[in-house]
PDB file of C-alpha atoms in Angstrom:
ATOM      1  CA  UNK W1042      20.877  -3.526 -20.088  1.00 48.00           C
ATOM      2  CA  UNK W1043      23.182  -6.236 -20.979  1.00 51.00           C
ATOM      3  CA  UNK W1044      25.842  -4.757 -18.213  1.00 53.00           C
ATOM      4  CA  UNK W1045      23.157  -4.764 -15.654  1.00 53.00           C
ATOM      5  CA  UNK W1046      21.974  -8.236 -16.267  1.00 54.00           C
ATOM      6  CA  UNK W1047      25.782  -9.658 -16.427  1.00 60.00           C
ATOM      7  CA  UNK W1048      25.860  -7.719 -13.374  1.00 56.00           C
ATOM      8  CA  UNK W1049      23.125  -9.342 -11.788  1.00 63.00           C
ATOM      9  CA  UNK W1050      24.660 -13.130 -13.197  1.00 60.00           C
ATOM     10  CA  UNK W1051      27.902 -12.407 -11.507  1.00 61.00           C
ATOM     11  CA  UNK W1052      26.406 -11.446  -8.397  1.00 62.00           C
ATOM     12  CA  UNK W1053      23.958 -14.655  -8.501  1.00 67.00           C
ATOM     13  CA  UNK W1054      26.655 -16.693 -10.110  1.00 66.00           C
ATOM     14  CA  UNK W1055      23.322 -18.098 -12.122  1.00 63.00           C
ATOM     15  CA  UNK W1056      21.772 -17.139 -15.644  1.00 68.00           C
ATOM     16  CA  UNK W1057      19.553 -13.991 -14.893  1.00 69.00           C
ATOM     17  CA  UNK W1058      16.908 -14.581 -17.504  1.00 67.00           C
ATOM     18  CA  UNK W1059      15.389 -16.971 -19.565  1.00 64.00           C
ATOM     19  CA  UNK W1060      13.340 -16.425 -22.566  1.00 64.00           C
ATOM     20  CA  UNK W1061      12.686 -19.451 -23.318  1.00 61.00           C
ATOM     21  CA  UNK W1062      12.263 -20.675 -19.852  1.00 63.00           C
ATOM     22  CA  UNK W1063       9.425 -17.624 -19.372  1.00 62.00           C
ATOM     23  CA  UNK W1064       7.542 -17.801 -22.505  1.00 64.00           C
ATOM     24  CA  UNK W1065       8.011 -21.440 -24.147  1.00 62.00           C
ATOM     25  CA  UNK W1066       8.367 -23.701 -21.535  1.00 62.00           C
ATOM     26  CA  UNK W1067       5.059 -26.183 -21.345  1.00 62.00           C
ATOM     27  CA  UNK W1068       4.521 -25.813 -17.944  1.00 66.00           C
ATOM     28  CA  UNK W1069       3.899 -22.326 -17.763  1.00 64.00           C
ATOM     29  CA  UNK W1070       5.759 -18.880 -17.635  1.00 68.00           C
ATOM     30  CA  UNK W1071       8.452 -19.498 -15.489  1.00 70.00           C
ATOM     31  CA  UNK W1072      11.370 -17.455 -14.229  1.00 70.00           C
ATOM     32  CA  UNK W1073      14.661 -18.310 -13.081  1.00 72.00           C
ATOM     33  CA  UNK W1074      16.226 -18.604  -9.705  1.00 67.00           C
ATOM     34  CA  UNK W1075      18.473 -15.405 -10.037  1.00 73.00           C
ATOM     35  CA  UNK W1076      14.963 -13.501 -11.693  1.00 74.00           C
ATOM     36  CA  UNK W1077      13.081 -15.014  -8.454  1.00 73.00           C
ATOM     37  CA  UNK W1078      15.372 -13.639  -5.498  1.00 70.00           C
ATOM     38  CA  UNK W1079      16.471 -10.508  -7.008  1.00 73.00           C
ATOM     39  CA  UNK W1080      13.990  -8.814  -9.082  1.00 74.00           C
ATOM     40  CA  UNK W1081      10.815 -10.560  -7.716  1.00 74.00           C
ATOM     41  CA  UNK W1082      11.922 -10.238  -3.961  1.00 74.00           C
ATOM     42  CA  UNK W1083      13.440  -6.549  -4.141  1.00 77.00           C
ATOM     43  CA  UNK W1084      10.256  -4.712  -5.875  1.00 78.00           C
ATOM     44  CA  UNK W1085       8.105  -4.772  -2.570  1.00 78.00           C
ATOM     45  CA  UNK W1086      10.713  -3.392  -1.309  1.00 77.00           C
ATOM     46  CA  UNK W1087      11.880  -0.958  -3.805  1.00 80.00           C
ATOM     47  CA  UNK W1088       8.142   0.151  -3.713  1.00 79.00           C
ATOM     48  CA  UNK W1089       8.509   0.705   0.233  1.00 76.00           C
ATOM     49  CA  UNK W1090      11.840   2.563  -0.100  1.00 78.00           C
ATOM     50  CA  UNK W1091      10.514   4.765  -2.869  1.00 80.00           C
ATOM     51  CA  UNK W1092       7.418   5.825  -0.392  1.00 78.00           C
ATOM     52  CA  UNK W1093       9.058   5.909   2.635  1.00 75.00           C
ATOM     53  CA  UNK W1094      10.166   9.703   2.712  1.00 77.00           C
ATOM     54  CA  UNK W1095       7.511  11.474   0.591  1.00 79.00           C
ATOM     55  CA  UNK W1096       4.995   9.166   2.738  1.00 72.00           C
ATOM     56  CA  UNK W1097       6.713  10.066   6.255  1.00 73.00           C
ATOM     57  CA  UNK W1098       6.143  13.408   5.698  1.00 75.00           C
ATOM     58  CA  UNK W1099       2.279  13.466   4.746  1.00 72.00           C
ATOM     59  CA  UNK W1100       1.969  11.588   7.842  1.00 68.00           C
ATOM     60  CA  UNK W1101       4.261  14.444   9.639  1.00 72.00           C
ATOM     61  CA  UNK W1102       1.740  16.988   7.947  1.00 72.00           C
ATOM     62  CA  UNK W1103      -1.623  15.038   8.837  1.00 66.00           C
ATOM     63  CA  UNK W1104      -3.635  16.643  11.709  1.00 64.00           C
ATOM     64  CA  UNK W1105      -4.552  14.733  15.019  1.00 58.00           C
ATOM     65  CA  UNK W1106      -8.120  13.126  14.145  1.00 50.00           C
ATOM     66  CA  UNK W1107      -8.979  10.779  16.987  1.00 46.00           C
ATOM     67  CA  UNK W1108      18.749 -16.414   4.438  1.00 40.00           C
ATOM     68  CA  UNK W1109      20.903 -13.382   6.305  1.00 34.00           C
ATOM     69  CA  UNK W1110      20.249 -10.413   3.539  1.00 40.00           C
ATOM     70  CA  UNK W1111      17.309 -11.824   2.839  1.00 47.00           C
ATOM     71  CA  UNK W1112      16.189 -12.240   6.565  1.00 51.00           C
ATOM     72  CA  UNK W1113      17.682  -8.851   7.256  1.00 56.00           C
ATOM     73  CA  UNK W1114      15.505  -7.469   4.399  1.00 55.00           C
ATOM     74  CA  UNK W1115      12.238  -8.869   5.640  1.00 56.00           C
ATOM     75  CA  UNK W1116      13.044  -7.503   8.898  1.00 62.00           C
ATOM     76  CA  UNK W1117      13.565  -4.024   7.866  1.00 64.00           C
ATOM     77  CA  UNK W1118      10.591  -4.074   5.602  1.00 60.00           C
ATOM     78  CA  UNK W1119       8.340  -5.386   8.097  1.00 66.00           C
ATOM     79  CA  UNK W1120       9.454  -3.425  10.602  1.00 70.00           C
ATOM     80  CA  UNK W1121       9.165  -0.090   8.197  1.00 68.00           C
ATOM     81  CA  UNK W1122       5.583  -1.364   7.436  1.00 65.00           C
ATOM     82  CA  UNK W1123       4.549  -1.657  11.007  1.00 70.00           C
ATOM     83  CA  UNK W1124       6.093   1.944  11.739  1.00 71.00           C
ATOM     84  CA  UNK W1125       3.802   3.228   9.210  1.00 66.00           C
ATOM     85  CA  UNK W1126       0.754   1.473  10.912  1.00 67.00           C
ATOM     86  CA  UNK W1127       1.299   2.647  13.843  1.00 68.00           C
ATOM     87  CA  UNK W1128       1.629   6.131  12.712  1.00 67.00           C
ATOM     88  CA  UNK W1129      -1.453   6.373  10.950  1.00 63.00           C
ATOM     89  CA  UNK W1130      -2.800   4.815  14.255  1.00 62.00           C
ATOM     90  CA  UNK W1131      -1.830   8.008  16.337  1.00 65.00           C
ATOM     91  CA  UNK W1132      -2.652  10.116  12.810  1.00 61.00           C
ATOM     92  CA  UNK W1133      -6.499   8.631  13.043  1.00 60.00           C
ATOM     93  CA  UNK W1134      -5.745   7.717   9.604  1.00 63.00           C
ATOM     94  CA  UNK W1135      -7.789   4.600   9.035  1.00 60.00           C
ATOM     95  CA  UNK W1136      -6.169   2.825   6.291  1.00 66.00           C
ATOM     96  CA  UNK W1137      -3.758   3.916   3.343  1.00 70.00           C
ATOM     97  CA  UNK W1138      -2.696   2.651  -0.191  1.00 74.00           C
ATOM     98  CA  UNK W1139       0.822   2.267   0.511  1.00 76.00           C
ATOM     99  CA  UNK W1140       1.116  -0.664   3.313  1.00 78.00           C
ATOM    100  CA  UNK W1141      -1.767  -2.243   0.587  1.00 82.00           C
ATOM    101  CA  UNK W1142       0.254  -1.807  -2.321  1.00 84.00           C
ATOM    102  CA  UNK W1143       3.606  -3.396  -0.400  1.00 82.00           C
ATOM    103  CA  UNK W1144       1.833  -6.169   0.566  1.00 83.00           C
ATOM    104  CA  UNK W1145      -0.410  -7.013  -3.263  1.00 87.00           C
ATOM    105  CA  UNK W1146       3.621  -6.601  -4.307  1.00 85.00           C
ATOM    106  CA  UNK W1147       4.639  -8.735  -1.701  1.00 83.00           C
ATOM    107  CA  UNK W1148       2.091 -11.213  -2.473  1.00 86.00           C
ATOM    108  CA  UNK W1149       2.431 -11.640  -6.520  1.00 84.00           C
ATOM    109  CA  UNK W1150       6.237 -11.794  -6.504  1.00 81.00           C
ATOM    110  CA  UNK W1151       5.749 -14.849  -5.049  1.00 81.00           C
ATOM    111  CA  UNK W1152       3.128 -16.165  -6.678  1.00 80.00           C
ATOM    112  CA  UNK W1153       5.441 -17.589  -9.615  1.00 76.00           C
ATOM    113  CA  UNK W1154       8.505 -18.582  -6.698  1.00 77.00           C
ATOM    114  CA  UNK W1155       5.746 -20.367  -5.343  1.00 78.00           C
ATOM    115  CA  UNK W1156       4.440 -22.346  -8.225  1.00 75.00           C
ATOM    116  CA  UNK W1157       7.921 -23.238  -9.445  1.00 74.00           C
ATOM    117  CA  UNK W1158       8.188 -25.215  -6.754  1.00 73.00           C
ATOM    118  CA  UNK W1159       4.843 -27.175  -6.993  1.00 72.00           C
ATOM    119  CA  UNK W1160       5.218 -28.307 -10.355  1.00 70.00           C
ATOM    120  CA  UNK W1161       9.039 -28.578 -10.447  1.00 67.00           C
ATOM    121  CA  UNK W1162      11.608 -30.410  -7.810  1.00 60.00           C
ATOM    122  CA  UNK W1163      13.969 -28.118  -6.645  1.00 59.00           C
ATOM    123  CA  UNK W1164      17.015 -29.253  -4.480  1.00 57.00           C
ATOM    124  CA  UNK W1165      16.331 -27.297  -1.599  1.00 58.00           C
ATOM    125  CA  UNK W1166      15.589 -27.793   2.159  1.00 61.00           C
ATOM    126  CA  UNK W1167      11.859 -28.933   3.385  1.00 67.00           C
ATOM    127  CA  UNK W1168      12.055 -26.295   6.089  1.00 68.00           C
ATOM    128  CA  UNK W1169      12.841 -23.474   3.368  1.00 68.00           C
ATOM    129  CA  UNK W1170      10.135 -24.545   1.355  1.00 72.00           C
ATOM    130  CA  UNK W1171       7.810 -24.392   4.380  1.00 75.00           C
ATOM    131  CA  UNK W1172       8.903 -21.193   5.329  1.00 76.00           C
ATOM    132  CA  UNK W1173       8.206 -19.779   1.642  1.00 77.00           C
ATOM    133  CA  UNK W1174       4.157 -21.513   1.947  1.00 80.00           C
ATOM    134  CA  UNK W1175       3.928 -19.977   5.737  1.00 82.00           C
ATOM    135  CA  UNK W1176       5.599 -16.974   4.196  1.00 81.00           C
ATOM    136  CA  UNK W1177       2.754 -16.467   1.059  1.00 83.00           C
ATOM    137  CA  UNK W1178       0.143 -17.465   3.259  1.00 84.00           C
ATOM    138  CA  UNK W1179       0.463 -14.739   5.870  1.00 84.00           C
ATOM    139  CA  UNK W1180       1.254 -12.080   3.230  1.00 83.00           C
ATOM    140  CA  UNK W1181      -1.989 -13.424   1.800  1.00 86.00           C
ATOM    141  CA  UNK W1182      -3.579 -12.857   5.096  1.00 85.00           C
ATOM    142  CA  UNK W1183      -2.216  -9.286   5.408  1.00 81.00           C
ATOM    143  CA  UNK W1184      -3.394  -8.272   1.648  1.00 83.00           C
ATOM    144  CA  UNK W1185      -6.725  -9.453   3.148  1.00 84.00           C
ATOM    145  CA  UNK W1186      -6.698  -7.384   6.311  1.00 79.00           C
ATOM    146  CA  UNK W1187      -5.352  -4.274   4.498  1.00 77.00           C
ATOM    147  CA  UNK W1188      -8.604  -4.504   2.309  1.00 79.00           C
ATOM    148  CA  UNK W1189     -10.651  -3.695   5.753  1.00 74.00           C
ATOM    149  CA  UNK W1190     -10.199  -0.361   7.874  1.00 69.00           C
ATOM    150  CA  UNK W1191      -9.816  -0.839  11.944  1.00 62.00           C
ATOM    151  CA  UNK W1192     -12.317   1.731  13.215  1.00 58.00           C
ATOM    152  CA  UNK W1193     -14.880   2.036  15.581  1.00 54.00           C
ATOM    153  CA  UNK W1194     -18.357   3.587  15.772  1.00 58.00           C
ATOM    154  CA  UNK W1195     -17.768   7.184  15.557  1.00 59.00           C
ATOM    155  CA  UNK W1196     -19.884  10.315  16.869  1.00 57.00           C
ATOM    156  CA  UNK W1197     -22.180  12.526  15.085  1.00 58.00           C
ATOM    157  CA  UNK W1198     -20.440  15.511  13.391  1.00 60.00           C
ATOM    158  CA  UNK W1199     -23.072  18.585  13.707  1.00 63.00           C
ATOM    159  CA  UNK W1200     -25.779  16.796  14.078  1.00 65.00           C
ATOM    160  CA  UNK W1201     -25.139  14.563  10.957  1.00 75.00           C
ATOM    161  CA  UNK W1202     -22.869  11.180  10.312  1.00 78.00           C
ATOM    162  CA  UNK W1203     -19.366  11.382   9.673  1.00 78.00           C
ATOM    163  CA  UNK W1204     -18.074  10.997   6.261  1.00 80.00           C
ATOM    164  CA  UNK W1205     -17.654   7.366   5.285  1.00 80.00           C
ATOM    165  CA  UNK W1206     -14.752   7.909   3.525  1.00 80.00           C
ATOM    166  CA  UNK W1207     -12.561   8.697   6.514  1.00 76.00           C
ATOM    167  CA  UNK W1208     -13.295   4.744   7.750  1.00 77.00           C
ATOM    168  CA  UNK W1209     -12.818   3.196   4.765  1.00 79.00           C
ATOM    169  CA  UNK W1210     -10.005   0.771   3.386  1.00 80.00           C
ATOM    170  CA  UNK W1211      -7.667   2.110   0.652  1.00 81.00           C
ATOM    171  CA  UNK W1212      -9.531  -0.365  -1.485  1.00 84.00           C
ATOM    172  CA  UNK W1213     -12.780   1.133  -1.132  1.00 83.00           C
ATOM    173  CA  UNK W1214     -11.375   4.719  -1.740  1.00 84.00           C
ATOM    174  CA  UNK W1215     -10.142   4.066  -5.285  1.00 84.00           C
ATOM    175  CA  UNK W1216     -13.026   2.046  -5.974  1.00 87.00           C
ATOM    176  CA  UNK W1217     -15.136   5.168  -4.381  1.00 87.00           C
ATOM    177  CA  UNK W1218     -17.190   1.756  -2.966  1.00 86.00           C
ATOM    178  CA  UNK W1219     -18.062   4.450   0.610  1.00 84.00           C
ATOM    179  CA  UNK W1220     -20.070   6.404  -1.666  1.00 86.00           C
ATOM    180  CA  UNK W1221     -22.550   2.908  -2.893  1.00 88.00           C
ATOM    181  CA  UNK W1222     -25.139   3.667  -0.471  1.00 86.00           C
ATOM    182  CA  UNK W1223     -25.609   7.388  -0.766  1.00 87.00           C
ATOM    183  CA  UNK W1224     -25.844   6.470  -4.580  1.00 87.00           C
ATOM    184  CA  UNK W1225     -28.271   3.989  -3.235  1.00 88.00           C
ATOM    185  CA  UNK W1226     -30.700   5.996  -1.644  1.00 87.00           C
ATOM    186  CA  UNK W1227     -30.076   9.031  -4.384  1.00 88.00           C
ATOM    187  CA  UNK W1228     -31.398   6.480  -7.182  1.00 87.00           C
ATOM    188  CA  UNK W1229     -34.618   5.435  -4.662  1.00 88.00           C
ATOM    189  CA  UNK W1230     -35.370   8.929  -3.661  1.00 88.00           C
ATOM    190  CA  UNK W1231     -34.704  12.437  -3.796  1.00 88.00           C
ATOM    191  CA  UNK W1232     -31.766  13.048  -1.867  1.00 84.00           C
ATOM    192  CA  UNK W1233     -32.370  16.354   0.405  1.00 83.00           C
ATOM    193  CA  UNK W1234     -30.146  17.797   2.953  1.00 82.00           C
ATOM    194  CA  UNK W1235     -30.678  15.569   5.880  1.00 82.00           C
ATOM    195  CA  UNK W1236     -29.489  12.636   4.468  1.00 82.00           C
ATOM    196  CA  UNK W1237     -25.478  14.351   3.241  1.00 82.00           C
ATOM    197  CA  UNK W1238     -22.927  13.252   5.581  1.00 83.00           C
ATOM    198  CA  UNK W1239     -20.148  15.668   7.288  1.00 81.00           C
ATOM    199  CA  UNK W1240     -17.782  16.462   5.347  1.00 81.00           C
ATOM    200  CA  UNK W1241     -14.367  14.813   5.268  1.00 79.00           C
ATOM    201  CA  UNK W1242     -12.726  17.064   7.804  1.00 76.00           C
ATOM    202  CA  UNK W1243      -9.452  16.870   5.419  1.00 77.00           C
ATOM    203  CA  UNK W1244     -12.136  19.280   3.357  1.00 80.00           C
ATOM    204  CA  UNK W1245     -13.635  21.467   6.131  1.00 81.00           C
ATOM    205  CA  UNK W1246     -12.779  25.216   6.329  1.00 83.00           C
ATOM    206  CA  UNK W1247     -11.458  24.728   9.667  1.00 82.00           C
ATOM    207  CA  UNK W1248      -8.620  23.155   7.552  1.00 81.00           C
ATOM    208  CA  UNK W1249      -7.963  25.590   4.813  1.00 82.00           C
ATOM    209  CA  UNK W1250      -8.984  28.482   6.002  1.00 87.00           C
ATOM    210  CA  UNK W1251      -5.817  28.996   7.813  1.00 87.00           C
ATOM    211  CA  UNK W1252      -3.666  28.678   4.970  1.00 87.00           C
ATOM    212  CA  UNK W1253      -5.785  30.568   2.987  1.00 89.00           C
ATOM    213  CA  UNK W1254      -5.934  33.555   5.630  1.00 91.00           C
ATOM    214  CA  UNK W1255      -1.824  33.624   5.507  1.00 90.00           C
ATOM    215  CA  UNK W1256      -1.469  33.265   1.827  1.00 91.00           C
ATOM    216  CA  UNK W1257      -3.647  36.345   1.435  1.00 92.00           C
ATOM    217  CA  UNK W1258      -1.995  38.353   3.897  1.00 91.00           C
ATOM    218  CA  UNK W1259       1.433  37.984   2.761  1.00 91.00           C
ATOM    219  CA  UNK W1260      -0.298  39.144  -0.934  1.00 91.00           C
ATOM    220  CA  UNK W1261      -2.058  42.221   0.704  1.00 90.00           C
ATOM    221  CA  UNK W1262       0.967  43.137   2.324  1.00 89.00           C
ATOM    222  CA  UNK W1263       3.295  43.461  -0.926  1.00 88.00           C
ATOM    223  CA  UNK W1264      -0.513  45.191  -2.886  1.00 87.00           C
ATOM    224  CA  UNK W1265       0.424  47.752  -0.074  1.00 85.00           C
ATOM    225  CA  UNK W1266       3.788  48.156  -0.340  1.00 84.00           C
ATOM    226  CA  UNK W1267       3.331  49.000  -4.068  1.00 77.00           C
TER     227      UNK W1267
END
């Protein structure tokens, strides 16, 4: 760990951490410059790098429904983020956790950066401060409108509505906050048949039953061979 961090100090030519500067200093925890632009601006996009592939692919797999590093980083990131949204897009995919989780990242790493510079006076440029506020407040703005899901009215599936769950934000998957007004109307009244939605056509036999059909071919064909 020690390597690393001397690493880290030779690369920032700064001190990497501060203990004392994090956890005794009167004005708050803060962190130090090196800490800020390395660690703090790197783990959104660690997080992105980490999901890229595994997340590429279970878009490949979905169905058809209906300063110059720094700068280059951004770039890259943004430009990975937008290739995402735009996949899901053409997937029918309304909304996903990973875009969400880059930009909540995005957003608290520089939450500290941001409040360093409010209460302390750092010898730096007006227009890179101004950049950094513009900066957290559109990230801020994107956290916001990953929290919503961009759909439309959609068509009745069989005679019944369409699952909620399919246009719903990431948010209110985890928080399972689609399901509120079935749960609603079970606590006022017997539910009964009628009032069910579709089913999530992720968990339709249309979807399985394929897979299933092969899987148990392959197996009757080596019972047979026995």
């Amino acid at each position: 760990m020690n390597e690393e961090a001397n690493f880290i100090e030779d690369f920032c030519n700064s001190t990497f951490w501060n203990l004392t500067l994090a956890w005794d200093d009167p004005r708050g925890p803060l962190f130090t410059w090196c800490f800020e632009e390395t660690v703090l601006r790197w783990l959104p996009c660690l997080w992105l790098a980490v999901c890229a592939l595994p997340y590429a692919v279970y878009l490949k797999r979905q169905p058809r429904l209906r300063q110059l590093p720094k700068q280059r980083l951004n770039v890259v990131k943004i430009l990975l983020v937008s290739v995402f949204i735009r996949v899901e897009f053409r997937k029918g995919i309304a909304a996903c956790g990973v875009p969400f989780i880059f930009w909540l990242l995005s957003l608290l790493c520089d939450v500290e950066p941001l409040y360093s510079r409010l209460i302390m006076d750092r010898e730096e440029e007006a227009l890179f401060q101004d950049l950094l506020f513009a900066r957290f407040g559109l990230q801020a703005l994107s956290l916001v409108l990953n929290c919503y899901a961009d759909v439309g009215r959609q068509a009745l599936v069989d005679g019944k509505e369409p699952c909620p769950e399919i246009r719903s934000s990431f948010l209110a998957r985890v928080t399972f906050f689609w399901m509120l007004r079935l749960l609603y109307r079970g606590y006022k009244v017997a539910l009964e048949e009628n009032h069910l939605f579709a089913l999530n056509p992720r968990d339709s036999t249309d979807r399985h039953l394929p897979k299933f059909m092969a899987a148990w071919q392959r197996q009757w064909a080596a019972f047979k061979r026995r």
